[in-house]
PDB file of C-alpha atoms in Angstrom:
ATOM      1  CA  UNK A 155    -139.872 -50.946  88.490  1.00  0.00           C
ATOM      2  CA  UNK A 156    -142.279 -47.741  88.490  1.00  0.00           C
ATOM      3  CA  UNK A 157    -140.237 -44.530  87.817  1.00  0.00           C
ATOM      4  CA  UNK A 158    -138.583 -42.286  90.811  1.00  0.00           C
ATOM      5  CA  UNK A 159    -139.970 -38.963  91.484  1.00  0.00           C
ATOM      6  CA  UNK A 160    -138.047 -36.644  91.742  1.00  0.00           C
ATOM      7  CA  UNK A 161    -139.371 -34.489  94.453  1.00  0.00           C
ATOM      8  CA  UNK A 162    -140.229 -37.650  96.594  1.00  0.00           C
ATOM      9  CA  UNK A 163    -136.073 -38.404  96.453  1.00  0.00           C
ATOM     10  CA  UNK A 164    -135.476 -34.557  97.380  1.00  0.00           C
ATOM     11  CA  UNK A 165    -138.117 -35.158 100.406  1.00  0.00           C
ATOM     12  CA  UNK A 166    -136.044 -38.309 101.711  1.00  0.00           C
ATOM     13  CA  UNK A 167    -133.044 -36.249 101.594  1.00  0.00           C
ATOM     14  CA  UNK A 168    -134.446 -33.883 103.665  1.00  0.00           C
ATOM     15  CA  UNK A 169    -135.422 -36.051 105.838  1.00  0.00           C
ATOM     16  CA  UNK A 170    -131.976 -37.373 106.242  1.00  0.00           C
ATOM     17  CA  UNK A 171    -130.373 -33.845 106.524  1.00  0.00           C
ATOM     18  CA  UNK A 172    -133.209 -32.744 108.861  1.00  0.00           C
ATOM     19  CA  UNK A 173    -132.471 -36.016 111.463  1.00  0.00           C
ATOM     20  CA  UNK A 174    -128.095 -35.196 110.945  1.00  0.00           C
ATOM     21  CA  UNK A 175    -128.953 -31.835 112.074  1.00  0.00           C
ATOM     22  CA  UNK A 176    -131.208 -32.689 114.645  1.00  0.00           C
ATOM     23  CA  UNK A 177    -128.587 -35.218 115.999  1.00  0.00           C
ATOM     24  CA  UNK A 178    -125.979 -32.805 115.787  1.00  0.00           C
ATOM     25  CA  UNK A 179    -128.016 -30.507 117.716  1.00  0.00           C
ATOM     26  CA  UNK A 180    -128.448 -33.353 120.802  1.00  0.00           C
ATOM     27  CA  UNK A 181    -125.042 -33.796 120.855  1.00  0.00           C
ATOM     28  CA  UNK A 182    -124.139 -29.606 121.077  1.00  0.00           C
ATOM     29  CA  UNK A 183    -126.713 -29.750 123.884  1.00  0.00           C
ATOM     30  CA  UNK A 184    -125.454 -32.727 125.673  1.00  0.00           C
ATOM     31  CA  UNK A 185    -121.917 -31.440 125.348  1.00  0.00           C
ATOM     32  CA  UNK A 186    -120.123 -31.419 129.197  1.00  0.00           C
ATOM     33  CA  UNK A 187    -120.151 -27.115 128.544  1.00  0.00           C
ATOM     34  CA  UNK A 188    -119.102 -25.779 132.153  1.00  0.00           C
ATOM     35  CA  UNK A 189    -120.252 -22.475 133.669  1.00  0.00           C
ATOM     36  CA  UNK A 190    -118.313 -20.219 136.337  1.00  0.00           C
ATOM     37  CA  UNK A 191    -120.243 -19.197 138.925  1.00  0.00           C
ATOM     38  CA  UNK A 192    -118.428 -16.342 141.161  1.00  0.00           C
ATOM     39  CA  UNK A 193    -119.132 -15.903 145.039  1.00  0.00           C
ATOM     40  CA  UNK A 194    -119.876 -12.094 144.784  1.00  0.00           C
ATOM     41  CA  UNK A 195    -120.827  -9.215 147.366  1.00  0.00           C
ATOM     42  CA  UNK A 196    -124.195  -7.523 146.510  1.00  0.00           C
ATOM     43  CA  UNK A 197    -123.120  -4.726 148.389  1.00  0.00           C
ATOM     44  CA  UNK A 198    -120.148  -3.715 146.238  1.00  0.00           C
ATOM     45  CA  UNK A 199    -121.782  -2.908 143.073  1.00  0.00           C
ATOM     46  CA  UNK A 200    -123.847   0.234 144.710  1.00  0.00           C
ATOM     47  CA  UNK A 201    -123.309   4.119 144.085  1.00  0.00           C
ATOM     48  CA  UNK A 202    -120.405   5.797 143.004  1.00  0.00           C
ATOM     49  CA  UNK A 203    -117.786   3.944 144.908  1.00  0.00           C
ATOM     50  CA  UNK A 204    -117.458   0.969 142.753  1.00  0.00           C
ATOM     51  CA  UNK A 205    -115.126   2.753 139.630  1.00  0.00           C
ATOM     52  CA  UNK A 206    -114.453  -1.171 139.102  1.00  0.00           C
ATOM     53  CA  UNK A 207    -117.991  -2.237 137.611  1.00  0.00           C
ATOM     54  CA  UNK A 208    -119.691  -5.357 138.266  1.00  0.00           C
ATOM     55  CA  UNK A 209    -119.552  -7.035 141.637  1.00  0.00           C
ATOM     56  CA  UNK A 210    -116.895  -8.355 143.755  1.00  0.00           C
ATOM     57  CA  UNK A 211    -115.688 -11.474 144.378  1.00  0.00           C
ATOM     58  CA  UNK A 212    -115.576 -13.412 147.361  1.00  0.00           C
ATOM     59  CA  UNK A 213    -114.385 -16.630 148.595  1.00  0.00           C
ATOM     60  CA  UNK A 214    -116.379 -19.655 147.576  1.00  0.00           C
ATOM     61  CA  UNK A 215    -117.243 -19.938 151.279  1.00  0.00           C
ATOM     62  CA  UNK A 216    -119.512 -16.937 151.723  1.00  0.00           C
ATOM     63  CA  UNK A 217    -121.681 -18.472 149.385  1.00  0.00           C
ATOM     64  CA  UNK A 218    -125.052 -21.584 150.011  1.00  0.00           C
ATOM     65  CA  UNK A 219    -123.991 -23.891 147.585  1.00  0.00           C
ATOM     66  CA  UNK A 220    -127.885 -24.920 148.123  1.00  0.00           C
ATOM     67  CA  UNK A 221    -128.862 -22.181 146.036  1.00  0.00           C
ATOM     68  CA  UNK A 222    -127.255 -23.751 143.182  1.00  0.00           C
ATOM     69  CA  UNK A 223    -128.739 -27.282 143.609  1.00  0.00           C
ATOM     70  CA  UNK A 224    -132.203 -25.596 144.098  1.00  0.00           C
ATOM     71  CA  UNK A 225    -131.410 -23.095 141.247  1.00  0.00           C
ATOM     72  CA  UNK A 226    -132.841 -20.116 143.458  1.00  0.00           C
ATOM     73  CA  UNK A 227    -130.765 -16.691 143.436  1.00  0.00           C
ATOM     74  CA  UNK A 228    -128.823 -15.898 147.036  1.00  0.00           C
ATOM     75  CA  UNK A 229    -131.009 -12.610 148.518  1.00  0.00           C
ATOM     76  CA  UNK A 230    -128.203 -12.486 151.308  1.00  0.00           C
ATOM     77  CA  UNK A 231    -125.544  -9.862 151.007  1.00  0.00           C
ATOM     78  CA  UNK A 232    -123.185 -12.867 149.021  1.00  0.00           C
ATOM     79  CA  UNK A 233    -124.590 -14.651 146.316  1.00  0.00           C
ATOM     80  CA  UNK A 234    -123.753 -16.727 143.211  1.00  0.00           C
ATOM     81  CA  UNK A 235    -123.185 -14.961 139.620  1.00  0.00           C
ATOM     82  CA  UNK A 236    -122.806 -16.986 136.660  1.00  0.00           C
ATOM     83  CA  UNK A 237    -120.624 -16.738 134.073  1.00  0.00           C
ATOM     84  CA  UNK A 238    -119.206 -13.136 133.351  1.00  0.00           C
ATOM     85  CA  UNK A 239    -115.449 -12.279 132.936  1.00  0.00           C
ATOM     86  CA  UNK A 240    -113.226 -11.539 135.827  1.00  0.00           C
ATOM     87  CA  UNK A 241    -110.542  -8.654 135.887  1.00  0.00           C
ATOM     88  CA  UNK A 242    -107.758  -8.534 137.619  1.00  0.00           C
ATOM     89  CA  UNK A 243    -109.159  -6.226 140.137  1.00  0.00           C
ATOM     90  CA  UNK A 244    -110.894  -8.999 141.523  1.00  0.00           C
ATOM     91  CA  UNK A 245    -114.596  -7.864 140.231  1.00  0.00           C
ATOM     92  CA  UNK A 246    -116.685 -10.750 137.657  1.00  0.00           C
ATOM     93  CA  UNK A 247    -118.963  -8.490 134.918  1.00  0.00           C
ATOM     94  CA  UNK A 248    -121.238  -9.355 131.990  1.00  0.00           C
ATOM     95  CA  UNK A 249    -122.730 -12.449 133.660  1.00  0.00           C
ATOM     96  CA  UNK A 250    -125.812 -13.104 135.208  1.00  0.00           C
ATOM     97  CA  UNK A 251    -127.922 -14.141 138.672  1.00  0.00           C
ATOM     98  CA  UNK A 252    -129.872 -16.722 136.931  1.00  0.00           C
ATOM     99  CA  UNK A 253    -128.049 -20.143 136.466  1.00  0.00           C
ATOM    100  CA  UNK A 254    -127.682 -22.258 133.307  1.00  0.00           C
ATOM    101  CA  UNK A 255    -130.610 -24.919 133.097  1.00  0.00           C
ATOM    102  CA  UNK A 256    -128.036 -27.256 131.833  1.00  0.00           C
ATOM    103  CA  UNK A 257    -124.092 -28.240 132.271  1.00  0.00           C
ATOM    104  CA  UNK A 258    -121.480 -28.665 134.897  1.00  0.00           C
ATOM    105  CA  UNK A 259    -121.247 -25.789 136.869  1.00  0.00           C
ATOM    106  CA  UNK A 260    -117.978 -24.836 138.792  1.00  0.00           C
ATOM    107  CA  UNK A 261    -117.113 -21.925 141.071  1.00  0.00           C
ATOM    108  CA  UNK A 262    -114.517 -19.258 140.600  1.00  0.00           C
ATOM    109  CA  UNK A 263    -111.927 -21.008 142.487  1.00  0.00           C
ATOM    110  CA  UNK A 264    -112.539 -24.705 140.326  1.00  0.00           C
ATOM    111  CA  UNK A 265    -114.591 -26.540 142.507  1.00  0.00           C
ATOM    112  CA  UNK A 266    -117.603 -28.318 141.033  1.00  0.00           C
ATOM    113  CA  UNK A 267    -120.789 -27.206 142.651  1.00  0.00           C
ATOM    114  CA  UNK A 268    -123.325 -28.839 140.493  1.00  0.00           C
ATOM    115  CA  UNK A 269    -122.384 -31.722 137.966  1.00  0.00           C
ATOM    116  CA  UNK A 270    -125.076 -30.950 135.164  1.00  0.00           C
ATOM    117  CA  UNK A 271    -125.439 -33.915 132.239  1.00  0.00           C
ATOM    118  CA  UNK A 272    -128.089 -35.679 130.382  1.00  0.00           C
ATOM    119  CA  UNK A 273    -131.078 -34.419 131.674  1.00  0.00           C
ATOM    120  CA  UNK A 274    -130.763 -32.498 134.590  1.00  0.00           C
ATOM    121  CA  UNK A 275    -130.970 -29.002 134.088  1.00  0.00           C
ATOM    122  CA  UNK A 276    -127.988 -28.110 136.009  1.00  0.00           C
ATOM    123  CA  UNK A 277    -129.429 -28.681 139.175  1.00  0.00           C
ATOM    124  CA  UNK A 278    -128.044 -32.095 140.437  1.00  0.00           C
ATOM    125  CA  UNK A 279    -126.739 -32.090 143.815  1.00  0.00           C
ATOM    126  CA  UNK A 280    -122.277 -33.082 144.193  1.00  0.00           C
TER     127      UNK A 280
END
């Protein structure tokens, strides 16, 4: 039997480490992560009279759950904002108009708008 070398063992265990880590980066990605989105009022972020910040919220209702399942951003006075915290004024801040492309997304008061999974960028229809 022909001796070892040593950096061709070192390369295998790369290899090894490199597909683990790959693997373990799937399975992160594939994870069932959820995202709140929060019915919000564009028009209560304007001008000086929101000492709140951020926007709003609004029942789920005011909303086109179609926006979500077409992943295109409300231009109506309500509209969907994802993620973000919500105080207990009743206003969602720190999120953002643009959806996730991935994951189970579920509104403010826990219904699931858009189921998400393996392979479809958050934009399945319920």
């Amino acid at each position: 039997m022909p001796p070892q070398d040593p950096a061709r063992r070192l390369s295998s265990r790369a290899v090894k480490i490199g597909m683990v880590s790959a693997l373990s980066l799937t399975l992160v990605a594939c994870s069932s992560k959820s995202t709140t989105a929060w019915c919000v009022d564009r028009d209560s972020r304007g001008g000086f009279t929101n000492t709140k910040g951020g926007y709003r919220v609004v029942p789920d209702s005011y909303c086109n759950r179609s926006d979500i399942n077409n992943g295109t951003v409300g231009y109506g006075r309500y509209f969907w904002y994802y993620g973000g915290k919500r105080t207990g004024s009743g206003y969602v801040s720190g999120g953002s108009v643009v959806g996730p492309r991935s994951g189970k997304i579920k509104s403010g008061s826990g219904t699931t708008l858009s189921r998400g999974g393996f392979g479809s960028h958050g934009r399945s229809g319920s």
